[in-house]
mmCIF file of C-alpha atoms and ligand atoms in Angstrom:
data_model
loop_
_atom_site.group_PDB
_atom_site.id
_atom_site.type_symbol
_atom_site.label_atom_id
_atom_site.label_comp_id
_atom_site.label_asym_id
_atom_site.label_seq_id
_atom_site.Cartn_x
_atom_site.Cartn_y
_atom_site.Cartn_z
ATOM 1 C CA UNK A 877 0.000 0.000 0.000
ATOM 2 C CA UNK A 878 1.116 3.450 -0.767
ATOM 3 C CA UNK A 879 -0.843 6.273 0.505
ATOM 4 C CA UNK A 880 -3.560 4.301 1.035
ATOM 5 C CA UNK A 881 -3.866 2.948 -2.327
ATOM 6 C CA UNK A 882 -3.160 -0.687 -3.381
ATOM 7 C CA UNK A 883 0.443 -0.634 -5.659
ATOM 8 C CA UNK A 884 1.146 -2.682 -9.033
ATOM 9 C CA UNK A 885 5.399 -2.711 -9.668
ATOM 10 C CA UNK A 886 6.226 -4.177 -13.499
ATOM 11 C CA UNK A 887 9.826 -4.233 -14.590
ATOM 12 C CA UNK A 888 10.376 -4.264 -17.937
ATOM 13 C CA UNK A 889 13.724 -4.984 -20.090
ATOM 14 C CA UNK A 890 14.871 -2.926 -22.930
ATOM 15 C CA UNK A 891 16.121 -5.824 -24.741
ATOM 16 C CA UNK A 892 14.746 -7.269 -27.917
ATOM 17 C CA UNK A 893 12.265 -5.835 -30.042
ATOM 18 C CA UNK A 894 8.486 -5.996 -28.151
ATOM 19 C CA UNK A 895 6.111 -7.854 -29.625
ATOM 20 C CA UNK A 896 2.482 -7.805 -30.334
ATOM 21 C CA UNK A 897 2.181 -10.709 -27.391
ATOM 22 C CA UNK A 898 4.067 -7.765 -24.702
ATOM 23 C CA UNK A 899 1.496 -5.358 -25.849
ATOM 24 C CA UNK A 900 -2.078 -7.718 -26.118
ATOM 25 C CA UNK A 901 -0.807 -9.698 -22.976
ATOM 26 C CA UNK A 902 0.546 -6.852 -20.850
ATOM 27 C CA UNK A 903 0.766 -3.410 -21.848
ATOM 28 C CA UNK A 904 -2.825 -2.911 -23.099
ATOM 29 C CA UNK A 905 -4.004 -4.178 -19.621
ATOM 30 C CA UNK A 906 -1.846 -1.612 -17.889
ATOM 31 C CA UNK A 907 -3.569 0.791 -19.468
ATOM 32 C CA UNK A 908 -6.979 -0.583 -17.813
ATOM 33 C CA UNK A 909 -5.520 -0.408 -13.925
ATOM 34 C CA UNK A 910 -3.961 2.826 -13.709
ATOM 35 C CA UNK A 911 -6.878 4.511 -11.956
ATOM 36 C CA UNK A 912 -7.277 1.615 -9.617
ATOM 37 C CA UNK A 913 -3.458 1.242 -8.670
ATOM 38 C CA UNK A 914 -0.527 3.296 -7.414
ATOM 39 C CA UNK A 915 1.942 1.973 -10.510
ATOM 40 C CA UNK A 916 5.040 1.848 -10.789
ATOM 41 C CA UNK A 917 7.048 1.135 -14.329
ATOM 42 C CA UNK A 918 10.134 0.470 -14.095
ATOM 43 C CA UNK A 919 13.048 0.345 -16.578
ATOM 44 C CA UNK A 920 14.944 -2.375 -15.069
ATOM 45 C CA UNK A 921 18.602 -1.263 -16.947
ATOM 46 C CA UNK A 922 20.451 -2.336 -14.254
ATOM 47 C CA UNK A 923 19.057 -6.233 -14.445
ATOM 48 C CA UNK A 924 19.787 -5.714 -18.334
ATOM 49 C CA UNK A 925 23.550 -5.547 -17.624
ATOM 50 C CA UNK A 926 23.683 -8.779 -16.513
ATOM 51 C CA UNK A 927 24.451 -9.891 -20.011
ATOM 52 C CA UNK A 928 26.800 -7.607 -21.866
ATOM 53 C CA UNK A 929 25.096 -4.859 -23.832
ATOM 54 C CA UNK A 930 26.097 -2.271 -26.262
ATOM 55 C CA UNK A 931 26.060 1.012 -24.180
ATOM 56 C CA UNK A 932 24.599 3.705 -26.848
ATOM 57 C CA UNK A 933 22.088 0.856 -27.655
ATOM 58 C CA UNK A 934 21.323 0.117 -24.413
ATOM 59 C CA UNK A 935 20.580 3.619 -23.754
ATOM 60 C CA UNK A 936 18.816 3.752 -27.060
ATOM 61 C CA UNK A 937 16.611 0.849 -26.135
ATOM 62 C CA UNK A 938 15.662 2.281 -22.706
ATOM 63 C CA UNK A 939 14.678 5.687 -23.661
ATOM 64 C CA UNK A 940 12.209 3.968 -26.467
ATOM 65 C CA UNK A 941 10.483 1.560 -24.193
ATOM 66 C CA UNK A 942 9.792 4.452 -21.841
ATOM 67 C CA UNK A 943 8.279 6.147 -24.412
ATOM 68 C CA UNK A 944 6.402 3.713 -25.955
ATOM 69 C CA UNK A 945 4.578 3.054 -22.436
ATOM 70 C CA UNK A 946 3.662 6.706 -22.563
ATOM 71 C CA UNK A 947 2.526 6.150 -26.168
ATOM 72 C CA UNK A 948 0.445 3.216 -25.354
ATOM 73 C CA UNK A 949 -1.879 5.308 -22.777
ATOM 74 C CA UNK A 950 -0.247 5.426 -19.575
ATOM 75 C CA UNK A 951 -0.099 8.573 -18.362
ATOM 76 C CA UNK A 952 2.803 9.607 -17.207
ATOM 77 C CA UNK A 953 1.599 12.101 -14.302
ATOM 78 C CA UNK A 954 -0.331 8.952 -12.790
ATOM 79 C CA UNK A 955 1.997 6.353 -13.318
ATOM 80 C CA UNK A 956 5.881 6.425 -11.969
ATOM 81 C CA UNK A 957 7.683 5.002 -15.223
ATOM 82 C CA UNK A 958 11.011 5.623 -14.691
ATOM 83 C CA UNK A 959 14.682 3.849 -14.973
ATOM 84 C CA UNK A 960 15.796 1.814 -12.488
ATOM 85 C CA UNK A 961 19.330 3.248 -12.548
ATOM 86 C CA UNK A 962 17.458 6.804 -11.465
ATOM 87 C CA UNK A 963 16.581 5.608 -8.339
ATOM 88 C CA UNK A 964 19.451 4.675 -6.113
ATOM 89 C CA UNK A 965 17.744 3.072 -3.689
ATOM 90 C CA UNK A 966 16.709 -0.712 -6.079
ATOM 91 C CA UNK A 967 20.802 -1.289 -5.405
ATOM 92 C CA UNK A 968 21.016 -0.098 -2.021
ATOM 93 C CA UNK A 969 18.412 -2.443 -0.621
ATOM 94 C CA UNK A 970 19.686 -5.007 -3.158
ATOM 95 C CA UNK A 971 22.597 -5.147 -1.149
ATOM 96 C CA UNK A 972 21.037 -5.865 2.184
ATOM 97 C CA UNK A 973 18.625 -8.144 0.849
ATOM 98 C CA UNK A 974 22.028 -10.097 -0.501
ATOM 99 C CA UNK A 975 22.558 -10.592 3.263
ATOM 100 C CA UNK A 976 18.849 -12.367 3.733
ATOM 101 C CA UNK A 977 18.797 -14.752 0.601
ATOM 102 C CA UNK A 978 20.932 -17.714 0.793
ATOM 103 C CA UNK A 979 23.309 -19.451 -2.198
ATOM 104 C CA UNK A 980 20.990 -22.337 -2.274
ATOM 105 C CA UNK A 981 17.911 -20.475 -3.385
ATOM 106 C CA UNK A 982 20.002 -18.770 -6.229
ATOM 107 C CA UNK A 983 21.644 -22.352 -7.580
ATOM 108 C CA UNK A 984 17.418 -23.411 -7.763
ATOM 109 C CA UNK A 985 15.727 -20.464 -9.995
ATOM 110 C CA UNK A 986 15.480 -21.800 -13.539
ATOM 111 C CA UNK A 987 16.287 -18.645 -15.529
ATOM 112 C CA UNK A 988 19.868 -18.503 -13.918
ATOM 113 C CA UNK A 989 20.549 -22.456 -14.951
ATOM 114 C CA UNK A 990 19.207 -20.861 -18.542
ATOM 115 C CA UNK A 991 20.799 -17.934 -18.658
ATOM 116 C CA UNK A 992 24.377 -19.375 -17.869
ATOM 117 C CA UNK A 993 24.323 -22.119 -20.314
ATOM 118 C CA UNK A 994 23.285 -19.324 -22.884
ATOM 119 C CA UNK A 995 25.991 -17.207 -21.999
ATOM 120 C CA UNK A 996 28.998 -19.551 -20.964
ATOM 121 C CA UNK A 997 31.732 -17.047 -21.360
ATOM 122 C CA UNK A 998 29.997 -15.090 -18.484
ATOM 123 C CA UNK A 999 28.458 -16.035 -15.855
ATOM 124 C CA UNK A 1000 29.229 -13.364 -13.480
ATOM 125 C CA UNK A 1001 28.011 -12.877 -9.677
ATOM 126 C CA UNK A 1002 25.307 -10.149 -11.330
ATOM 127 C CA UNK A 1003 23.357 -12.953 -13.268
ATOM 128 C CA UNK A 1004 23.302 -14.843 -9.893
ATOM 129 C CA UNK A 1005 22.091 -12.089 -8.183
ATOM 130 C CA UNK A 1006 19.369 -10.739 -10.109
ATOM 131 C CA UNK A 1007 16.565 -12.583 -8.841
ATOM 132 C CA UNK A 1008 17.524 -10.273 -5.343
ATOM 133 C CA UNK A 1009 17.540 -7.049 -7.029
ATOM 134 C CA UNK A 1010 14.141 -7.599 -8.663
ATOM 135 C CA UNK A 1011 12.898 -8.786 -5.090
ATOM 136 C CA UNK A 1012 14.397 -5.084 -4.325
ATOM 137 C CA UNK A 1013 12.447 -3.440 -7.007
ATOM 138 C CA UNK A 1014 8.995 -5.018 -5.639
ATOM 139 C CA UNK A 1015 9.689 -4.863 -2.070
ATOM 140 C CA UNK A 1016 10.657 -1.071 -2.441
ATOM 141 C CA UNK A 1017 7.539 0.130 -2.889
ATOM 142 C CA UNK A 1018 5.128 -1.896 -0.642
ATOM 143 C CA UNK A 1019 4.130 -3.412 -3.642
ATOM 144 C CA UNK A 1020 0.530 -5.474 -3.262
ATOM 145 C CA UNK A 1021 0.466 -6.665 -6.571
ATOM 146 C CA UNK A 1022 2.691 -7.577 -9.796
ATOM 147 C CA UNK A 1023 1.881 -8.532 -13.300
ATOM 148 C CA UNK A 1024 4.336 -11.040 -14.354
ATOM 149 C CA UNK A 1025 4.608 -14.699 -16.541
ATOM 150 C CA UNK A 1026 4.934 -17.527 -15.751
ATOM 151 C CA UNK A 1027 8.548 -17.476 -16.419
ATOM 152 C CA UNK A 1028 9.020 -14.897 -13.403
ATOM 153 C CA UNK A 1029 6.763 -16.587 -11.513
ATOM 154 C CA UNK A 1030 9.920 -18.424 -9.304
ATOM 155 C CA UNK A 1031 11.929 -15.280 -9.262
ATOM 156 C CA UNK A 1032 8.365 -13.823 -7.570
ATOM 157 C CA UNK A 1033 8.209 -16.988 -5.144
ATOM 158 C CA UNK A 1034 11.610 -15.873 -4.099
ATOM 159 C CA UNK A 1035 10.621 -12.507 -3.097
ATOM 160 C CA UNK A 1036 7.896 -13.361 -0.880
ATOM 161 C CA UNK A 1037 10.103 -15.867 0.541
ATOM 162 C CA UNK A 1038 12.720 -12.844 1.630
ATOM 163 C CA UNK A 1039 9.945 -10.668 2.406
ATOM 164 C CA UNK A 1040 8.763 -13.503 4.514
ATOM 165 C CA UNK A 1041 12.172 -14.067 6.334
ATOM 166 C CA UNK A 1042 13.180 -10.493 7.342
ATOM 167 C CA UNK A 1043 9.384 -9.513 8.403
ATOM 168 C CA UNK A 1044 10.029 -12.253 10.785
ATOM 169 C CA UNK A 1045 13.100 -11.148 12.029
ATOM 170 C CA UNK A 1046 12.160 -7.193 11.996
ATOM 171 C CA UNK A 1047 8.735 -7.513 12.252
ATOM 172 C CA UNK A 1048 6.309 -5.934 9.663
ATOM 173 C CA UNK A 1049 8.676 -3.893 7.098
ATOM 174 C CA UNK A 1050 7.998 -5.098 3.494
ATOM 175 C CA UNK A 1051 4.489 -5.979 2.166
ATOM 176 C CA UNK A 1052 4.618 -9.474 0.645
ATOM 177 C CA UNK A 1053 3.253 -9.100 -2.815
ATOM 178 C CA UNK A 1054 1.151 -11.497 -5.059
ATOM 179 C CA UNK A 1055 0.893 -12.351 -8.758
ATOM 180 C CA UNK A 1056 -1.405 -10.028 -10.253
ATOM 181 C CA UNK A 1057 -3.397 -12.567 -12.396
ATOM 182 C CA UNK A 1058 -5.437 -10.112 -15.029
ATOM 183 C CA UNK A 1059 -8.976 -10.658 -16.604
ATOM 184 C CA UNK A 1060 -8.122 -12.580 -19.623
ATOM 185 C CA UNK A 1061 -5.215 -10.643 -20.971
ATOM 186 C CA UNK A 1062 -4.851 -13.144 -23.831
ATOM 187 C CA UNK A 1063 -1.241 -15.234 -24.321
ATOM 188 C CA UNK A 1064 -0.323 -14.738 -28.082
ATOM 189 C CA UNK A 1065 1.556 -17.680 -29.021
ATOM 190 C CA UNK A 1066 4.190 -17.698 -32.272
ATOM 191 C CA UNK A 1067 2.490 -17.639 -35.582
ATOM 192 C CA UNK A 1068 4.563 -20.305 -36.588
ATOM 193 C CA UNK A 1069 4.336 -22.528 -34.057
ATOM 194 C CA UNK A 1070 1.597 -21.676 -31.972
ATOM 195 C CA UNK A 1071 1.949 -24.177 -29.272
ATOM 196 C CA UNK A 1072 4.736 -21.683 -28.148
ATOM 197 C CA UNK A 1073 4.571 -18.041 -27.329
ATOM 198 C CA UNK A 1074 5.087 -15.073 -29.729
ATOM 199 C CA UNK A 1075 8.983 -14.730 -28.389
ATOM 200 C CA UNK A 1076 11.044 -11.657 -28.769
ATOM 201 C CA UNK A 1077 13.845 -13.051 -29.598
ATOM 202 C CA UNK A 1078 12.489 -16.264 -31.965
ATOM 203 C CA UNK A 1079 14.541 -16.872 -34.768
ATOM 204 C CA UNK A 1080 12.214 -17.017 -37.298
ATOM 205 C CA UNK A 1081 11.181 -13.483 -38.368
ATOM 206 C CA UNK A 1082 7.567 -14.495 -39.482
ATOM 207 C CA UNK A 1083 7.022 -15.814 -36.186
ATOM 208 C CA UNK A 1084 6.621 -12.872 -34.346
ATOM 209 C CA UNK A 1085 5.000 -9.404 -34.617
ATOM 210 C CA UNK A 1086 7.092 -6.738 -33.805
ATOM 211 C CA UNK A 1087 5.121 -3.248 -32.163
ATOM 212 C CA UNK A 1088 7.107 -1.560 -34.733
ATOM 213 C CA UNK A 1089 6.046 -4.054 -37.704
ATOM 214 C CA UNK A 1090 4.943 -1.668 -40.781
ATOM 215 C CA UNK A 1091 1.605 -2.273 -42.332
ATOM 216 C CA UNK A 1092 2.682 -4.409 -45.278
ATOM 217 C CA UNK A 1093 4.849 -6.856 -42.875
ATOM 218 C CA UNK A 1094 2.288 -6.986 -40.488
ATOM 219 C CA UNK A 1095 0.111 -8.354 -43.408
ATOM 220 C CA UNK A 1096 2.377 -10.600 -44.407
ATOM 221 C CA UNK A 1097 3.232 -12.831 -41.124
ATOM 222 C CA UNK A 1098 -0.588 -12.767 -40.915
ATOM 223 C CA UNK A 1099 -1.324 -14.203 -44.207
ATOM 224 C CA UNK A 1100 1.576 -16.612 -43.747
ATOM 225 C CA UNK A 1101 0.316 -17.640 -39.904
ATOM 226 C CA UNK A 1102 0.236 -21.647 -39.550
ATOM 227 C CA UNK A 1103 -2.864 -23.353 -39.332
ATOM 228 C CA UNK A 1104 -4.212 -26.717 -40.290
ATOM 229 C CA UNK A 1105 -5.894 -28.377 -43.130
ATOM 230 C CA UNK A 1106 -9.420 -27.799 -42.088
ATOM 231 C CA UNK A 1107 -11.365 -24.462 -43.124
ATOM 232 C CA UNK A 1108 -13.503 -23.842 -40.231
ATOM 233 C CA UNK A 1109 -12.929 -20.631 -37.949
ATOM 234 C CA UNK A 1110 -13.520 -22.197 -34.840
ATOM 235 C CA UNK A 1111 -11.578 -21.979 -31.521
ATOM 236 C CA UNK A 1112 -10.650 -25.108 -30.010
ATOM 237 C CA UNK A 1113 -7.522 -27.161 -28.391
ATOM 238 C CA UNK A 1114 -7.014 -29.122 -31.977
ATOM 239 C CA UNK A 1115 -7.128 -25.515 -33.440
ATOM 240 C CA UNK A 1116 -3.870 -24.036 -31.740
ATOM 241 C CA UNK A 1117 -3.118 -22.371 -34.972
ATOM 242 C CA UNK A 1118 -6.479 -20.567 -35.582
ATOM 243 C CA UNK A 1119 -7.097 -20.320 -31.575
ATOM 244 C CA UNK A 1120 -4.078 -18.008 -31.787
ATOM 245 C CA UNK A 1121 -5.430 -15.789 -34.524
ATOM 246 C CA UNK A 1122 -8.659 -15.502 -32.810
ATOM 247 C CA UNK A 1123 -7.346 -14.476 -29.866
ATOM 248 C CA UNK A 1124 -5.205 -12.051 -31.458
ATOM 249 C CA UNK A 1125 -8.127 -10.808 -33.738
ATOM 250 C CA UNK A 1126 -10.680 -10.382 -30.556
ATOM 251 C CA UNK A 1127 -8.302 -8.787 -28.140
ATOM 252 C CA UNK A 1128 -7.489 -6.139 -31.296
ATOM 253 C CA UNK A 1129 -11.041 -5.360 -31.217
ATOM 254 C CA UNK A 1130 -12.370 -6.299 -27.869
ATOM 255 C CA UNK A 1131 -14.632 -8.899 -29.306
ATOM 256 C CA UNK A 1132 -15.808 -12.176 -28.228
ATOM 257 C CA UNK A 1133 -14.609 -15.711 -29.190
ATOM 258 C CA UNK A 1134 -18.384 -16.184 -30.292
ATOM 259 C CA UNK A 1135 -18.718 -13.262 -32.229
ATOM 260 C CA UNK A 1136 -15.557 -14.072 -33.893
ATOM 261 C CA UNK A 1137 -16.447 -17.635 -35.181
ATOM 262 C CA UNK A 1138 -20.338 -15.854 -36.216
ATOM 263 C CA UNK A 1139 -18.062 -13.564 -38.584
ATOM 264 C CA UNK A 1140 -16.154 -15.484 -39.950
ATOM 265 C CA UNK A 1141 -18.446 -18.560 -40.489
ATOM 266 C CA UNK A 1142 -18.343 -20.333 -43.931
ATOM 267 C CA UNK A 1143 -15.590 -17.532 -45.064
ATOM 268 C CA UNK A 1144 -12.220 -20.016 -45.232
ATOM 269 C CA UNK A 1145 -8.688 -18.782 -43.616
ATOM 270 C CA UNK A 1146 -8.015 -16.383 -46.350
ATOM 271 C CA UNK A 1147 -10.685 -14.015 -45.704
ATOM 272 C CA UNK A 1148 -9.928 -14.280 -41.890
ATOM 273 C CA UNK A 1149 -6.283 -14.446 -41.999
ATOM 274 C CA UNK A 1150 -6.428 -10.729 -43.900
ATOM 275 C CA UNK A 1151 -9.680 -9.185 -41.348
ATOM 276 C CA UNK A 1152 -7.025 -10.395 -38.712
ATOM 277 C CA UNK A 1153 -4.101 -8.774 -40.085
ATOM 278 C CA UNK A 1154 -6.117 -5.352 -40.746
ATOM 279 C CA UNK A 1155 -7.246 -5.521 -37.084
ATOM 280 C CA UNK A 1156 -3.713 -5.711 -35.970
ATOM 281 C CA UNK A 1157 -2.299 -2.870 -37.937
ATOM 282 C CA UNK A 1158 -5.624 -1.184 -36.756
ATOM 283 C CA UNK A 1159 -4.133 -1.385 -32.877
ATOM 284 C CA UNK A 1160 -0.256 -0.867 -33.796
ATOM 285 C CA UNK A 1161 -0.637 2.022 -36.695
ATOM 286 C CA UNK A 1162 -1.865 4.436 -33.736
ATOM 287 C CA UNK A 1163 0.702 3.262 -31.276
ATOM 288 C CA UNK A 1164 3.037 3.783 -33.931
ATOM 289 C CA UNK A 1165 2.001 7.221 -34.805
ATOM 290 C CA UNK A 1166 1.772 8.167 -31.048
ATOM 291 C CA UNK A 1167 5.291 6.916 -30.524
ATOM 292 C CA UNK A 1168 6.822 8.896 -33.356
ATOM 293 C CA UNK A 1169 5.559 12.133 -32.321
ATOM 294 C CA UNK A 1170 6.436 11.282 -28.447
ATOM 295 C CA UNK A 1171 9.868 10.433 -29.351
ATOM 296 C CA UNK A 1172 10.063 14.254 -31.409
ATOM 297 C CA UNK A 1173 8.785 15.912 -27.584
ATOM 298 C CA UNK A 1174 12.373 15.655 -26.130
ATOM 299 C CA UNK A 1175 11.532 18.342 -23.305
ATOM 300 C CA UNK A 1176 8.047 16.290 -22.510
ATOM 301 C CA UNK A 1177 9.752 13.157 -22.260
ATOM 302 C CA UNK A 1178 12.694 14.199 -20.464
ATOM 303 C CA UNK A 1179 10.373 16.308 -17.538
ATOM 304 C CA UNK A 1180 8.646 13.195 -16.703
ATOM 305 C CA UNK A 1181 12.111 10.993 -16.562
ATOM 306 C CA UNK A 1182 13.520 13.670 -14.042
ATOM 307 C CA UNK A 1183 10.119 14.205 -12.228
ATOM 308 C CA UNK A 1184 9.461 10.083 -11.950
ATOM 309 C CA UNK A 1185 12.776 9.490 -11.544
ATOM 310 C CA UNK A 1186 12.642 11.950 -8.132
ATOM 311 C CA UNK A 1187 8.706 10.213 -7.117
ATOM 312 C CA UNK A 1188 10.091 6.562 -7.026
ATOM 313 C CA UNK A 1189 12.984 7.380 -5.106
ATOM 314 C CA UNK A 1190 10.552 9.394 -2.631
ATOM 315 C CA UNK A 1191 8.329 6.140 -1.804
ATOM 316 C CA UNK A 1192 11.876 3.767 -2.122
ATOM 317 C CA UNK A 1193 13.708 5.817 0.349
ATOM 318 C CA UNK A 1194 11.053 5.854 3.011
ATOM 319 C CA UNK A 1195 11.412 1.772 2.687
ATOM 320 C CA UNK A 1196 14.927 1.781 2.641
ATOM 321 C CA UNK A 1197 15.293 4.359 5.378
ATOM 322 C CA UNK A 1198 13.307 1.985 7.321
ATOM 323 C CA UNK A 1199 15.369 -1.271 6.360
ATOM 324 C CA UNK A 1200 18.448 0.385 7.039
ATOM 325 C CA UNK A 1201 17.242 1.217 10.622
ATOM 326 C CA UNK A 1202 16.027 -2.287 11.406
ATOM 327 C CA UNK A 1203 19.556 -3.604 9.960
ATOM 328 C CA UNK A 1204 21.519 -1.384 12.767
ATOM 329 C CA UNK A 1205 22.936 1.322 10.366
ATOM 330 C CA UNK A 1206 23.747 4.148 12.076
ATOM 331 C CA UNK A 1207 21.394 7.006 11.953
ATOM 332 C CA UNK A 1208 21.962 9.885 9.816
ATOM 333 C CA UNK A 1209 22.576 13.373 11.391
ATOM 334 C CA UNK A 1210 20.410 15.674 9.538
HETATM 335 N N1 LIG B 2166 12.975 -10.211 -14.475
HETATM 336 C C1 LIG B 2166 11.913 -9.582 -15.199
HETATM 337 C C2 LIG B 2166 11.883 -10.087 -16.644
HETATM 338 O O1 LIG B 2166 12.908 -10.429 -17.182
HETATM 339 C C3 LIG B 2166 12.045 -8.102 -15.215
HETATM 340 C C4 LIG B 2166 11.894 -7.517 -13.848
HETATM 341 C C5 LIG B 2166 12.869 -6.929 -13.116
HETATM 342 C C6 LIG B 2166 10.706 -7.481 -13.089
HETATM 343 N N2 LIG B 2166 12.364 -6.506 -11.943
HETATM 344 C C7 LIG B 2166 11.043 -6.830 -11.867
HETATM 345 C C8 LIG B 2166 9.391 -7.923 -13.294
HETATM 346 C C9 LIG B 2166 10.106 -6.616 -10.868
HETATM 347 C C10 LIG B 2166 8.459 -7.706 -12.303
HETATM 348 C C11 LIG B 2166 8.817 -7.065 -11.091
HETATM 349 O O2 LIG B 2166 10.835 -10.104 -17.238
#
């Protein structure tokens, strides 16, 4: 709780292009719970360097995925999006939290055993650690509730499980935080191989729709979308394929899965593999548009980075303040 309002904390990376599945799964609901939540948006640049990154690209990459969360409809006076580098305090209470999560938990979480087989040549004490900054990140801000996949769903377990440990030792600092499971945000899965999900960093370039996808090559990876040998547009578990595109289709227009198979009924995949595309370049053109001009308002953009930047560490300092009191730091002499 923050000022007496229930808090949502998302970090995002600024790696790999976004894809339609970020925006239909994620973003788009964000958009929904800003009036109901205190929300914060975090940048999370500082878990990005945990594999080595180009700097100027890095920065590059940042600054757009900012903006674009601006450009999707999240205001930027209601909701705290801001870097995670701007705020001190995420590494500060990272530290300390290093003190209160043990070796053993680390060698368990998944995406570490991943992530060092992917990157052989560096596994470095950062890539161990992350799962303790991001349980920084949430626990920073009281945080009642985060949006996350299943694929951070361990690193989430983690956090409670530290949250747990030095409430008991304290007593009540940190608010332990749940999954924030949303009203059918849809899972896109990869147009290619749609038992999987749409994947920013797939291989195969008509697998995936980029946020930045022009028109034409949104069209394209529609028209080319696997399906199966039937004709019927009908949603169903032997119909991953055309499941997909309906879900993609109805959460374009906010639609139902009935309404959907009415439309298209006796019209074949052609006919519905084009409405679908059209319907997706319907939700991205805008975004795109929006984007462009954002990323022209340098001034705009860069008020809200400073003035964020300044409102996260407000609400993070009064945690860590508190932290570093219960630890037996020494109190400061104003
Ligand atoms: N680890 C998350 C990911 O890769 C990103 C992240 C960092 C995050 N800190 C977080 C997500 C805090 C939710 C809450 O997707």
């Amino acid at each position: 709780m923050i000022d007496g309002r229930k808090s949502l904390f998302s970090g995002m990376q600024a790696t790999g292009n976004l894809t339609l599945g970020n925006y239909l799964g994620a973003l788009k609901n964000f958009v929904t719970l800003q009036d109901e939540y205190e929300t914060f948006f975090c940048v999370v640049d500082e878990h990005s360097i945990t594999v080595r990154q180009d700097p100027a690209e890095l920065r590059k990459r940042a600054r757009n995925l900012l903006t674009l969360y601006i450009a999707a409809g999240l205001d930027p006076e209601k909701n705290c999006i801001y870097y995670q580098s701007h705020c001190s305090a995420h590494a500060e209470l990272a530290w300390i939290l290093n003190c209160y999560t043990y070796m053993g938990e680390l060698s368990r979480m998944t995406q570490f055993k991943d992530k060092s087989a992917k990157h052989a040549d560096n596994i470095n004490a950062g890539l161990f650690t992350y799962p303790v900054l991001m349980a920084a990140d949430i626990l920073l801000f009281q945080t009642d509730v985060v949006p996350v996949g299943i694929d951070q769903m361990q690193h989430l377990e983690l956090t409670r499980d530290i949250a747990i440990r030095f409430n008991n030792i304290y007593g009540d600092v940190f608010t332990v935080p749940e999954a924030y499971i949303g009203k059918a945000g849809a899972k896109i899965m990869s147009l290619q191989d749609p038992l999987h999900k749409m994947s920013k960093s797939d291989e195969n370039e008509n697998a995936s729709i980029y946020l930045m996808d022009p028109p034409d090559a949104i069209m394209r990876k529609c028209k080319r979308a696997v399906t199966d040998s039937d004709t019927e547009v009908r949603y169903g578990e032997d119909k991953p394929g055309v499941s997909n595109l309906i879900d993609i289709y109805r959460s374009c227009l906010s639609k139902s899965v009935e309404e959907v198979e009415k439309e298209f009924e006796g019209k074949g995949y052609g006919v519905f593999k084009e409405a679908v595309g059209e319907a997706v370049v319907s939700v991205l053109k805008p975004l795109q548009d929006e984007f462009a001009r954002l990323s022209k308002e340098k001034d705009y953009i860069d008020k809200y980075i400073k003035q964020n930047a300044e409102k996260a560490s407000y609400y993070a300092n009064k945690t860590l303040r508190k932290v570093q009191k219960k630890v037996g730091f020494p109190e400061r002499i104003r």
